[in-house]
Coordinates of C-alpha atoms in Angstrom, one line a residue:
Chain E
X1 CA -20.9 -7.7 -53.9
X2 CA -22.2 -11.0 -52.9
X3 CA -24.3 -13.1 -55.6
X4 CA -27.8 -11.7 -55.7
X5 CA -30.8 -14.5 -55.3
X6 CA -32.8 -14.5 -58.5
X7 CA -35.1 -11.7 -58.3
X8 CA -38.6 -12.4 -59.7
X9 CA -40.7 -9.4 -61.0
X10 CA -44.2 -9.7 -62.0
X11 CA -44.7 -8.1 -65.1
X12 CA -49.2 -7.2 -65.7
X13 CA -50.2 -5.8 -68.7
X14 CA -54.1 -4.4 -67.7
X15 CA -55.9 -3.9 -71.0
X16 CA -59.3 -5.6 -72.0
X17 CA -58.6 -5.5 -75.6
X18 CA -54.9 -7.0 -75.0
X19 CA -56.7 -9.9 -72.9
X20 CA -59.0 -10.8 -75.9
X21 CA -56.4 -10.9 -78.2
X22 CA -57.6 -7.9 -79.9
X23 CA -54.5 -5.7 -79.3
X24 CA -50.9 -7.0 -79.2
X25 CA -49.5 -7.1 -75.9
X26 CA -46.7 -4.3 -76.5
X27 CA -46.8 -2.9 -73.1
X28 CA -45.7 -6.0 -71.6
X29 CA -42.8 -6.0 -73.7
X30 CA -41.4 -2.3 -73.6
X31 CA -41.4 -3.4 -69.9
X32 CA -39.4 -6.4 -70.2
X33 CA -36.8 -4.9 -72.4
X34 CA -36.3 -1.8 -70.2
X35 CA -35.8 -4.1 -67.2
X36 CA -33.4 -6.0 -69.4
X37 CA -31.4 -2.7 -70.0
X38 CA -31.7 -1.5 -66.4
X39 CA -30.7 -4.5 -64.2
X40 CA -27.3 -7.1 -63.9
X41 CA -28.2 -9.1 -61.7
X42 CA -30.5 -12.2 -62.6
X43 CA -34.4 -12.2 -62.8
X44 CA -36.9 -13.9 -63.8
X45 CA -40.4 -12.7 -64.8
X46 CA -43.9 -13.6 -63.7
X47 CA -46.6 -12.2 -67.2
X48 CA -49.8 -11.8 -67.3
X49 CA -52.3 -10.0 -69.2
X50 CA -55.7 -9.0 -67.7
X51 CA -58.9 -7.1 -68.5
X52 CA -59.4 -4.1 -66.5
X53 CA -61.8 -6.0 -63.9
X54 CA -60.7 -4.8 -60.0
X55 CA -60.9 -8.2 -58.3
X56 CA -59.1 -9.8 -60.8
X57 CA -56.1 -7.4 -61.2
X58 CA -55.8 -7.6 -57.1
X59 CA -55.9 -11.4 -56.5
X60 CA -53.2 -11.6 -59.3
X61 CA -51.1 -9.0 -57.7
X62 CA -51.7 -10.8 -54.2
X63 CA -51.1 -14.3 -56.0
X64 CA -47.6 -13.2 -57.8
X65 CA -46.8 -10.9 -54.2
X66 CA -47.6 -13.9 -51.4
X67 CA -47.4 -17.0 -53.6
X68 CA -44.6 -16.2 -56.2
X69 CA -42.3 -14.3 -54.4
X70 CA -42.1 -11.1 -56.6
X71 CA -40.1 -8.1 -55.1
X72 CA -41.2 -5.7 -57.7
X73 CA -44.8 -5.8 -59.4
X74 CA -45.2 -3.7 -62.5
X75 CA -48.1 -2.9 -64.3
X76 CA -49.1 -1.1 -67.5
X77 CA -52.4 0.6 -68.4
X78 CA -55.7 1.5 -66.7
X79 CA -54.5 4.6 -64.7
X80 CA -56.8 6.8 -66.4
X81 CA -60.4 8.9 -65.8
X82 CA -62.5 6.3 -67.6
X83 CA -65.1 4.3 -66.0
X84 CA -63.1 1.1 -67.1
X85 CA -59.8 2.1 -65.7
X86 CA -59.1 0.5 -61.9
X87 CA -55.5 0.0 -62.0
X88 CA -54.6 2.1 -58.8
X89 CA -58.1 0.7 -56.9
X90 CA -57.0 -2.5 -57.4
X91 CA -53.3 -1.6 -56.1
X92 CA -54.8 0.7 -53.0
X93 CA -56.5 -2.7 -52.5
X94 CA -54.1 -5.4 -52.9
X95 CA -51.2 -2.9 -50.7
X96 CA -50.6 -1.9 -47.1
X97 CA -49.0 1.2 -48.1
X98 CA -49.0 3.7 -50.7
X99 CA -46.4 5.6 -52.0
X100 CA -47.4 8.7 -53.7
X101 CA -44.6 10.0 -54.6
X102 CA -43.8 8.0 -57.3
X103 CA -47.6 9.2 -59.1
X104 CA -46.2 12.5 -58.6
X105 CA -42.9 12.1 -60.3
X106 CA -44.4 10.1 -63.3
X107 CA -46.8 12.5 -63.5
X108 CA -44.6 15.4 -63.3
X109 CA -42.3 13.9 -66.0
X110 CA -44.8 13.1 -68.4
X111 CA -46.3 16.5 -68.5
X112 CA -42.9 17.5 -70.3
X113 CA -44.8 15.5 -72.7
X114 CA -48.5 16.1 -72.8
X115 CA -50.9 18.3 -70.3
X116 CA -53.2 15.3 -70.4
X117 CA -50.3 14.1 -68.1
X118 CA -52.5 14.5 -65.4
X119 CA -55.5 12.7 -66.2
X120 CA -52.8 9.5 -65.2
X121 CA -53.8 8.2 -61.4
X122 CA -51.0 6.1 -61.7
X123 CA -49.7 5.2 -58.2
X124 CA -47.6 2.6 -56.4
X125 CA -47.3 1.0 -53.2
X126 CA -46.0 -2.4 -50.7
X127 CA -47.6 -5.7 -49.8
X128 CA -45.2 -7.4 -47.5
X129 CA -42.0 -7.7 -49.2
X130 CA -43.2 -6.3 -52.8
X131 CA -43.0 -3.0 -54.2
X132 CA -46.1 -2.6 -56.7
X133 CA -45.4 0.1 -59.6
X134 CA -48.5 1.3 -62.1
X135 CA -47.0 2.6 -65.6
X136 CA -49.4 4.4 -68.4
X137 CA -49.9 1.9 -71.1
X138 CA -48.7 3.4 -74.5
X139 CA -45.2 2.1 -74.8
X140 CA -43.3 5.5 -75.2
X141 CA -44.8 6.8 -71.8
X142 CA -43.8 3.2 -70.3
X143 CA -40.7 4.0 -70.7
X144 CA -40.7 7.7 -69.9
X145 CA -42.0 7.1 -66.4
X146 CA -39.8 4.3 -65.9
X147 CA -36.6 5.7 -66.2
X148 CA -37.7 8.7 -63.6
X149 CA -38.7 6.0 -60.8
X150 CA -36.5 2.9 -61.4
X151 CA -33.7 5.1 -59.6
X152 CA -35.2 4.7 -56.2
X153 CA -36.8 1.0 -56.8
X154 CA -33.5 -0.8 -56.1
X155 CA -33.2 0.9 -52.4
X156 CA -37.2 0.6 -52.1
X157 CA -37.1 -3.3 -52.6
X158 CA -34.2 -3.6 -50.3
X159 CA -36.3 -1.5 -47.2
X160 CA -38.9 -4.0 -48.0
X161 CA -36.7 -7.2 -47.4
X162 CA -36.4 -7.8 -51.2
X163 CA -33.3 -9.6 -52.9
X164 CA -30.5 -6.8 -54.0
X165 CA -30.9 -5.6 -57.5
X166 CA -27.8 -4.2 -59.3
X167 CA -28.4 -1.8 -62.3
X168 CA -26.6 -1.0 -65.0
X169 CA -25.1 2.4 -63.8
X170 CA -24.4 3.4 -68.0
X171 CA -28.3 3.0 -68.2
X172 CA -30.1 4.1 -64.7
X173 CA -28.4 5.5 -61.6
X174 CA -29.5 3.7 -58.9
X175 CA -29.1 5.3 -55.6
X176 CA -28.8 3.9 -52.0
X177 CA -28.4 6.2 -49.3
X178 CA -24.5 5.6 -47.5
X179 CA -23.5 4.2 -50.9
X180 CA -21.2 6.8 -53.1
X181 CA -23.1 9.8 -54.3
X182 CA -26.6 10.4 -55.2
X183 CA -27.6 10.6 -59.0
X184 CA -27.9 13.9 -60.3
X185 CA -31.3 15.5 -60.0
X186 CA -32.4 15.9 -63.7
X187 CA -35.2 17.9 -62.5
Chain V
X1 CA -65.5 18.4 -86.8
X2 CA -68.9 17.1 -86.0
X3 CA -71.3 19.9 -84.8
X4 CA -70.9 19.4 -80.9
X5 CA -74.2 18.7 -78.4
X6 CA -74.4 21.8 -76.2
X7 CA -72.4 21.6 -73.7
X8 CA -73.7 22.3 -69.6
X9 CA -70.9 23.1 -66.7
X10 CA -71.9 23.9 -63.7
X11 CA -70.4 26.4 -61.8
X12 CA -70.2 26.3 -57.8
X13 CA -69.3 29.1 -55.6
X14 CA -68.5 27.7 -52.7
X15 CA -68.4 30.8 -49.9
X16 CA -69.9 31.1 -46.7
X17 CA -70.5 35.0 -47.2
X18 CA -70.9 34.6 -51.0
X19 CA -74.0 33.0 -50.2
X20 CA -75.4 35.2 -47.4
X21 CA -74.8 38.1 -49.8
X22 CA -71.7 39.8 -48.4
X23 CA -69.5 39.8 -50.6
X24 CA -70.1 39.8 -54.3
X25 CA -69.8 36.5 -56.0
X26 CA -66.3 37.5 -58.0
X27 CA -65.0 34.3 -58.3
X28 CA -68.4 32.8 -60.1
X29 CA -67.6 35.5 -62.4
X30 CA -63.9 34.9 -63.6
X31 CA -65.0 31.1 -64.5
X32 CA -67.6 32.2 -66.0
X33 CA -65.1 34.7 -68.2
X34 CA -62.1 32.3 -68.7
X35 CA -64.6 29.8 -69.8
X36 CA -66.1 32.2 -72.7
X37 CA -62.6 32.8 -73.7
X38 CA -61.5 29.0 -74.0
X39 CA -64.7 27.4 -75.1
X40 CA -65.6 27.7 -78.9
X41 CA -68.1 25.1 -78.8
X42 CA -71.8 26.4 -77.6
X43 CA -72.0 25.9 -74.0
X44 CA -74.2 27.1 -71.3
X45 CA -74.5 27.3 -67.4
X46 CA -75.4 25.9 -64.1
X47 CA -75.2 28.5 -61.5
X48 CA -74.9 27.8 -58.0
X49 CA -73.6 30.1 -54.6
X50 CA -73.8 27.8 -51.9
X51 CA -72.3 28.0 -47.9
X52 CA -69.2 25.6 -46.8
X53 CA -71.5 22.7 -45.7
X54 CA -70.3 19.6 -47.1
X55 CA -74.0 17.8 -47.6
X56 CA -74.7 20.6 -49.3
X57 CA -72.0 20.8 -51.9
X58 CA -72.0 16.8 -52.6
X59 CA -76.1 17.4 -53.1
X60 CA -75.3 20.2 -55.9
X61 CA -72.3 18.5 -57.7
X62 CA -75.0 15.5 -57.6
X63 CA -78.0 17.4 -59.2
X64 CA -76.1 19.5 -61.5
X65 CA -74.1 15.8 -62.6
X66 CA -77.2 12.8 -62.7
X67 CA -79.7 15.4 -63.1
X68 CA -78.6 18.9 -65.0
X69 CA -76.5 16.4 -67.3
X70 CA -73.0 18.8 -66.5
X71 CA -70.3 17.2 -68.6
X72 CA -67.8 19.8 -66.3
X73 CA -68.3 21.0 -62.7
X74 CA -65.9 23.9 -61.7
X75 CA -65.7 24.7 -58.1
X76 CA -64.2 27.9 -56.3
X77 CA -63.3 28.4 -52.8
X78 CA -63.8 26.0 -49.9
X79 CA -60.1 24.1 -50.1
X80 CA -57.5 25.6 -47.0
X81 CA -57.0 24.3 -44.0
X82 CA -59.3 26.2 -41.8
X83 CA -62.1 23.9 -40.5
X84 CA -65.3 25.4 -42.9
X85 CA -63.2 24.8 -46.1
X86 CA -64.9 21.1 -47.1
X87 CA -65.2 21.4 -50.7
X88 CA -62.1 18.5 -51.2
X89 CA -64.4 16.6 -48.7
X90 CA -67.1 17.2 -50.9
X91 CA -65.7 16.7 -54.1
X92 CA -64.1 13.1 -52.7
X93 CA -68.1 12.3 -51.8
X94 CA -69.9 13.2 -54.6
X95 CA -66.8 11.3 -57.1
X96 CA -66.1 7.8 -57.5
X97 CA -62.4 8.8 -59.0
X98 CA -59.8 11.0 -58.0
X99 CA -57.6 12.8 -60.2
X100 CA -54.5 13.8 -57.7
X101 CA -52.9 15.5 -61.4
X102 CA -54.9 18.2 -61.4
X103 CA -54.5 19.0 -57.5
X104 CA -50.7 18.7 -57.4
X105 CA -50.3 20.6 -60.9
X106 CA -52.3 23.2 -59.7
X107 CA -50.4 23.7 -56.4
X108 CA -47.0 23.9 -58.3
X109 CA -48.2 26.8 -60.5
X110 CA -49.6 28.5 -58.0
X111 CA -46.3 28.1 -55.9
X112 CA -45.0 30.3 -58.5
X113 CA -46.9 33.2 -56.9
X114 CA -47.1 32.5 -53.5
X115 CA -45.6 29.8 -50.9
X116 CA -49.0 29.6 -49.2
X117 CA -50.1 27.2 -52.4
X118 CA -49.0 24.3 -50.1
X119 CA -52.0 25.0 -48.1
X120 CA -54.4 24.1 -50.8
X121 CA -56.4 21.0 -50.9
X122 CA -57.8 21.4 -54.3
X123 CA -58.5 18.2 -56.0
X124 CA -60.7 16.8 -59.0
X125 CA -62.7 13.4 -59.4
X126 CA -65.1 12.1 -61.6
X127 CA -68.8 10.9 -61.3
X128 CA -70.6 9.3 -63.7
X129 CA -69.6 11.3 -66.8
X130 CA -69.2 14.6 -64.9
X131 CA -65.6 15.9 -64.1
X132 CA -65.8 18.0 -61.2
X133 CA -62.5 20.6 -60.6
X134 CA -61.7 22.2 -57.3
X135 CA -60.4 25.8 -58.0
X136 CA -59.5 28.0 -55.4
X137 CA -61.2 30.9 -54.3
X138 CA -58.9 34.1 -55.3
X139 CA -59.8 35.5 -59.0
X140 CA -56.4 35.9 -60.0
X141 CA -55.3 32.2 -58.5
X142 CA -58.7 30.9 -60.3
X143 CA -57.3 32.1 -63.5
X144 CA -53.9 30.9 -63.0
X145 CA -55.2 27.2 -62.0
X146 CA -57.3 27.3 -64.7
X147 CA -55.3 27.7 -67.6
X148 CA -52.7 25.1 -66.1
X149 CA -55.4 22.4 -66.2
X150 CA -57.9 23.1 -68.9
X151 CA -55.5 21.9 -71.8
X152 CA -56.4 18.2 -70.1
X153 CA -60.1 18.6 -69.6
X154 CA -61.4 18.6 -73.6
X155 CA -60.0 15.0 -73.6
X156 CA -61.2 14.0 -70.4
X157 CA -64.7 15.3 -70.9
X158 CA -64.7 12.6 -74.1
X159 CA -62.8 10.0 -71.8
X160 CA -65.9 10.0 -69.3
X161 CA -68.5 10.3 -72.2
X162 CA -69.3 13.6 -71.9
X163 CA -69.7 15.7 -75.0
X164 CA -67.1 17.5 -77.6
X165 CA -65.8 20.8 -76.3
X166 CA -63.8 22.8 -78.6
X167 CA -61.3 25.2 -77.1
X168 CA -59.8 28.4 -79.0
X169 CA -56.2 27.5 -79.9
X170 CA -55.1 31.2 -79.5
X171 CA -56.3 31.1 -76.0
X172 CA -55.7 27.8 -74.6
X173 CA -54.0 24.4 -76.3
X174 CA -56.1 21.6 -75.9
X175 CA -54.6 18.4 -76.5
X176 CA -56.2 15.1 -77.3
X177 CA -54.1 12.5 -77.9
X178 CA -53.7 11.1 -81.9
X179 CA -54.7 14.3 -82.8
X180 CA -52.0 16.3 -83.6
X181 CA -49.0 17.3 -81.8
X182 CA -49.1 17.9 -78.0
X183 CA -49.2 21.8 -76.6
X184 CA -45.4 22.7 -75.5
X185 CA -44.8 21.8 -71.9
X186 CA -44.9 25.4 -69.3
X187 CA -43.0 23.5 -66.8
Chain Q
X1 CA -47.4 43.4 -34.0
X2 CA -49.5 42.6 -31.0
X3 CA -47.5 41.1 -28.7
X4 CA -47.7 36.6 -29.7
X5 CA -49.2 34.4 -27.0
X6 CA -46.6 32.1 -26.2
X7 CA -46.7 29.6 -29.3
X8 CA -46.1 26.1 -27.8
X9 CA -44.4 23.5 -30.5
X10 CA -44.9 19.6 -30.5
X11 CA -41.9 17.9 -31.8
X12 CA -41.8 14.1 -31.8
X13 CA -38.8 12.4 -33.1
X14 CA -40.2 8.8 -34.6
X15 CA -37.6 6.1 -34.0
X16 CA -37.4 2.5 -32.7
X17 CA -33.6 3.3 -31.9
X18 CA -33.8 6.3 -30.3
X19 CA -36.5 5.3 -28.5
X20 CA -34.1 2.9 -27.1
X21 CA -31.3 4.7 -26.4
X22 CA -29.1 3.0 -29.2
X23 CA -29.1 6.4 -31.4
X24 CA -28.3 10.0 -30.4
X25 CA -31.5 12.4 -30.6
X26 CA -30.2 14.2 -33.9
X27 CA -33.6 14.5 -36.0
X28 CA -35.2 16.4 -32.7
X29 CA -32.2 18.5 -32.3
X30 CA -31.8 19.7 -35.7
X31 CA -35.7 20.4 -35.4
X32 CA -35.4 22.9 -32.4
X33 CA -32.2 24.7 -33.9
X34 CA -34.1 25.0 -37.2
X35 CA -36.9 26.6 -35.1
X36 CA -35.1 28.6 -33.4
X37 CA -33.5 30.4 -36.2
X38 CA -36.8 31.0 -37.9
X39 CA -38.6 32.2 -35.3
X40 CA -38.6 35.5 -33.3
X41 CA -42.1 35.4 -31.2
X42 CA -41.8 33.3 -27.9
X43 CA -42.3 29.6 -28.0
X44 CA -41.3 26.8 -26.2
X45 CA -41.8 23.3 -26.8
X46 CA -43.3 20.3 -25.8
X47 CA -40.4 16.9 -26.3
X48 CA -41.0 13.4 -27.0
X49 CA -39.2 10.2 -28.7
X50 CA -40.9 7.7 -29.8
X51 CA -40.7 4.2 -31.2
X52 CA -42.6 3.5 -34.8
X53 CA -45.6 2.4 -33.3
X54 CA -49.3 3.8 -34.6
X55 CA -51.2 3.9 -32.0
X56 CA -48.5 5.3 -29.6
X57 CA -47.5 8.0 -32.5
X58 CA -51.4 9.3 -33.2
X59 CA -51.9 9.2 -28.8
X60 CA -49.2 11.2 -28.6
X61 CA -50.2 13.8 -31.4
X62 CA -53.6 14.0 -29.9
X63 CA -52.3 14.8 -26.4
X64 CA -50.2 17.6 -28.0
X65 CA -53.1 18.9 -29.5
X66 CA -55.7 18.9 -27.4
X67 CA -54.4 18.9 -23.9
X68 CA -50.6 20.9 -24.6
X69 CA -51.9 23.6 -27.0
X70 CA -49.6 22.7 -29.7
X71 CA -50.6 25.0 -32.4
X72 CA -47.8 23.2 -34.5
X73 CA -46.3 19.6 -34.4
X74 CA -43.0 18.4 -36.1
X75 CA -42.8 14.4 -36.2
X76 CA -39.2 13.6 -37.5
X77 CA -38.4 10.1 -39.3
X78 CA -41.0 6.9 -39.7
X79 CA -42.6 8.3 -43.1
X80 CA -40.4 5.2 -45.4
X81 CA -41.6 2.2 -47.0
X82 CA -40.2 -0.2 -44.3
X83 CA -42.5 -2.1 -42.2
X84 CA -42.3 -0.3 -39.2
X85 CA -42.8 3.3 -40.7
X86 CA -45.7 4.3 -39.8
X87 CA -45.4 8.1 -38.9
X88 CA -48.0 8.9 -42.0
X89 CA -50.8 6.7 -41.1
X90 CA -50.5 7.8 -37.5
X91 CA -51.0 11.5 -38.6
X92 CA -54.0 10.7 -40.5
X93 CA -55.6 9.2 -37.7
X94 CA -54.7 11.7 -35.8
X95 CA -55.6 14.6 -38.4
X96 CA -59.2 15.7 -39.5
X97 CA -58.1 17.2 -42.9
X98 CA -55.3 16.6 -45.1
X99 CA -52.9 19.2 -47.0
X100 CA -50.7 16.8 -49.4
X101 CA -49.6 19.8 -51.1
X102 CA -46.7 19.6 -48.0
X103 CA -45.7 16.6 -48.6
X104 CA -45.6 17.0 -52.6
X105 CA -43.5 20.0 -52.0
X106 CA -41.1 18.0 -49.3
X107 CA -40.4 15.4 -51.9
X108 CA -40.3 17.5 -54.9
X109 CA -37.3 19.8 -52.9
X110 CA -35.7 16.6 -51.4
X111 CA -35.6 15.3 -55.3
X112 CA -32.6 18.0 -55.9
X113 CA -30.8 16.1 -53.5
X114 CA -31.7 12.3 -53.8
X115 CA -33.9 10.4 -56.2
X116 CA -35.4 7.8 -53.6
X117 CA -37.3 11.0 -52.4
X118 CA -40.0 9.4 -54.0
X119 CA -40.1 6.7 -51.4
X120 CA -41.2 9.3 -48.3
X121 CA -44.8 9.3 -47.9
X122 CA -44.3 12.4 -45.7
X123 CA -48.0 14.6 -45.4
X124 CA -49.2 16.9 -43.3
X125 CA -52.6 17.6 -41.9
X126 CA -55.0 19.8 -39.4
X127 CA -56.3 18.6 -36.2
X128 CA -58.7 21.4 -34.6
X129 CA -56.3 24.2 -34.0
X130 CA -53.2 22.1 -34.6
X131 CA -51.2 21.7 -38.0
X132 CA -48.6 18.6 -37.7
X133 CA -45.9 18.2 -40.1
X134 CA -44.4 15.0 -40.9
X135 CA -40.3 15.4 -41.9
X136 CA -37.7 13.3 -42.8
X137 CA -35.3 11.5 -40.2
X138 CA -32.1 12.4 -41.6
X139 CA -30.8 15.9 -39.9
X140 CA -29.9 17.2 -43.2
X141 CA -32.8 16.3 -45.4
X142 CA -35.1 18.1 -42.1
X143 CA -33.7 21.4 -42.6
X144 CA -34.0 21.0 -46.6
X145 CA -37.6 20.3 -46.3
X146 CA -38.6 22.5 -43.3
X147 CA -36.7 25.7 -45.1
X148 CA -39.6 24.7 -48.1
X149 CA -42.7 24.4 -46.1
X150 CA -42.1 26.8 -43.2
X151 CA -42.8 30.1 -44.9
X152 CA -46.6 28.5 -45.5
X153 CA -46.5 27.5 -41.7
X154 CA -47.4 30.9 -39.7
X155 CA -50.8 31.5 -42.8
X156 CA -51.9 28.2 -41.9
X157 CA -51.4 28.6 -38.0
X158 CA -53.6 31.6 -38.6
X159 CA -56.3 30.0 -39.8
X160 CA -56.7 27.3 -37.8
X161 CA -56.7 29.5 -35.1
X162 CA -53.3 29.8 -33.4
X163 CA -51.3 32.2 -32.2
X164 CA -49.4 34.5 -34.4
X165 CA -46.0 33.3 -35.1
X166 CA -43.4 35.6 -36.4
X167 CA -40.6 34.5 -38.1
X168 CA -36.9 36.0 -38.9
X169 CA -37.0 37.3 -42.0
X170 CA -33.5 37.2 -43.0
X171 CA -33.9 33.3 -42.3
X172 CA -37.5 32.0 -43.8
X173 CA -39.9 34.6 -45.8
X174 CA -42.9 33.8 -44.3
X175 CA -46.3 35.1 -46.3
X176 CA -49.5 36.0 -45.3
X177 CA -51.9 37.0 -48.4
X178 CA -52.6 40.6 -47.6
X179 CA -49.5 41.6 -45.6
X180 CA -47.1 42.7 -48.4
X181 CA -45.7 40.9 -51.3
X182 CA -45.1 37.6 -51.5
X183 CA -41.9 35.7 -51.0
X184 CA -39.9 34.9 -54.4
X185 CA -40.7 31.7 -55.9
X186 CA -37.9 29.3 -55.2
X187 CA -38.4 26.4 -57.6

């Protein structure tokens, strides 16, 4: 495998009370350390923390998309009913295409979980040469939803013209289509 | 527990001959019954039998919303593919948020019965502090949907700012989330 | 069974490199053979390959709806996160209504198989009395997801006023609510 360029991920952590200091930040971190577990080749991260405000959360998706060079964008929090929560407007907004298939398999997989499963809107989608990802914000369901889609992110990023990722296949299965055979279903 | 406001949901019967007085308004009825079995919490009703006519519907899920102060609208009928079903149409109207969960987990138990479930556009959204759920038109499906999706809607109703609703354990789990341990996944 | 009107079938194979001649025709092929094992009233059908361009893709779907009498269009391929996959958007603008119960159903089959499922945007949708059908591009993965949506296909025909199809039932159990029992569940 040739040397992968160092892939940059933007890591956004969409919580009012995180982005006044009231809450600690430990969305932002569950992320980091499951993309530390999943991936071997390098990366870097872009992190911020934001209130749940529309235009803001899109111009820093656009900003870390066009002006830092992220592949993948992942966000945590604001996916749900309340009048506050504008995670997935602000990533129909910032992105040319949505993926709703991801939503669906998040979704699906959490409801093993809890039937408020699908009060989540959580969606993704692609600006350009980024793949933007919404995750729930409690840390446990980070994780849950994480592990169901990060299977299909490596192949996504490369459709998009992103830098080759290489996972750790003892952690996530990462599948690309004409390379070896496909992950077992686990659904 | 707190002695809970009283809570208003409107019900919609959205059929064509429902409202000319052909047939008799069945489906009306079953929410109206699987409603009085779930709901220990007083509650009473908005009524409505209205044609498939889109300005309509959005004009009722309005009233019964801003002005009836509904924390719950529950749809039937109006969601296949033929070209008078417009209640989704509707429902995205009158809402300024989507909740895709309750569509797509609604269609998958109803798959269980019958392969025509694909053909359903059922969907939910929320206005204001009103969630509004598409159900289909069938009182056996109506049932069905219902008791796959009302374990969320307690905790979506206080997520909005709507009122307390208290379900009947024995008849459907509730869950709300810090309270206890989540209902045991069907799926 | 009245004797079917003549069912005329749209099928569009999406593909820059078909289009030009540098890949064999396999998606369309694998289409008709898959059609012609499910059904047993008359049709023939109406051909075209096209590259991934919008405009040329919803053109095409229009003319095969409203001039051809397609009561049904199959588009194969285009529905990806790449650039030039555009198959989906095409079909909305081509589409009055939406069913994304087909396309939940497509990915959530295809999932069994591959976990970068999640990355086909795949939907269906309704224009006037035409349903159109967005599959995969792969041969394989067609049949997978046509064998899960067709036994819906011949209802939703129905009403959206086309002409009944009728379908082998040793190959695909198709259902019409009132006309016997349903087909077993298969998921």
């Amino acid at each position: 495998m040739a040397a992968a360029t160092e892939a940059r991920i933007g890591i956004i952590n969409v919580s009012d009370r995180a982005a006044a200091g009231i809450y600690e930040d430990l969305p932002g971190k569950a992320v980091v350390a499951a993309l530390g577990e999943y991936l071997l080749s390098p990366w870097n991260s872009e992190y911020r923390v934001i209130p749940d405000e529309r235009d803001q959360l899109t111009a820093a998706m656009a900003e870390m998309a066009d002006d830092k060079g992220c592949c993948l964008i992942v966000t945590t929090g604001g996916t749900g009913p309340a009048v506050r929560d504008v995670t997935p407007e602000a990533t129909e907004d910032a992105c040319e295409k949505m993926l709703p298939g991801f939503g669906e398999l998040m979704r699906q997989v959490s409801l093993q979980y809890v039937p408020t499963a699908i009060l989540s809107r959580q969606t993704a989608g692609v600006r350009g040469s980024t793949l933007i990802v919404n995750l729930p914000g409690r840390p446990r369901a980070i994780r849950q939803c994480l592990d169901a889609v990060f299977p299909a992110i490596p192949y996504c990023v490369d459709l998009v013209g992103g830098p080759r990722l290489e996972v750790n296949p003892e952690v996530v299965k990462a599948f690309r289509p004409g390379e070896g055979k496909p992950a077992p279903a686990s659904s």
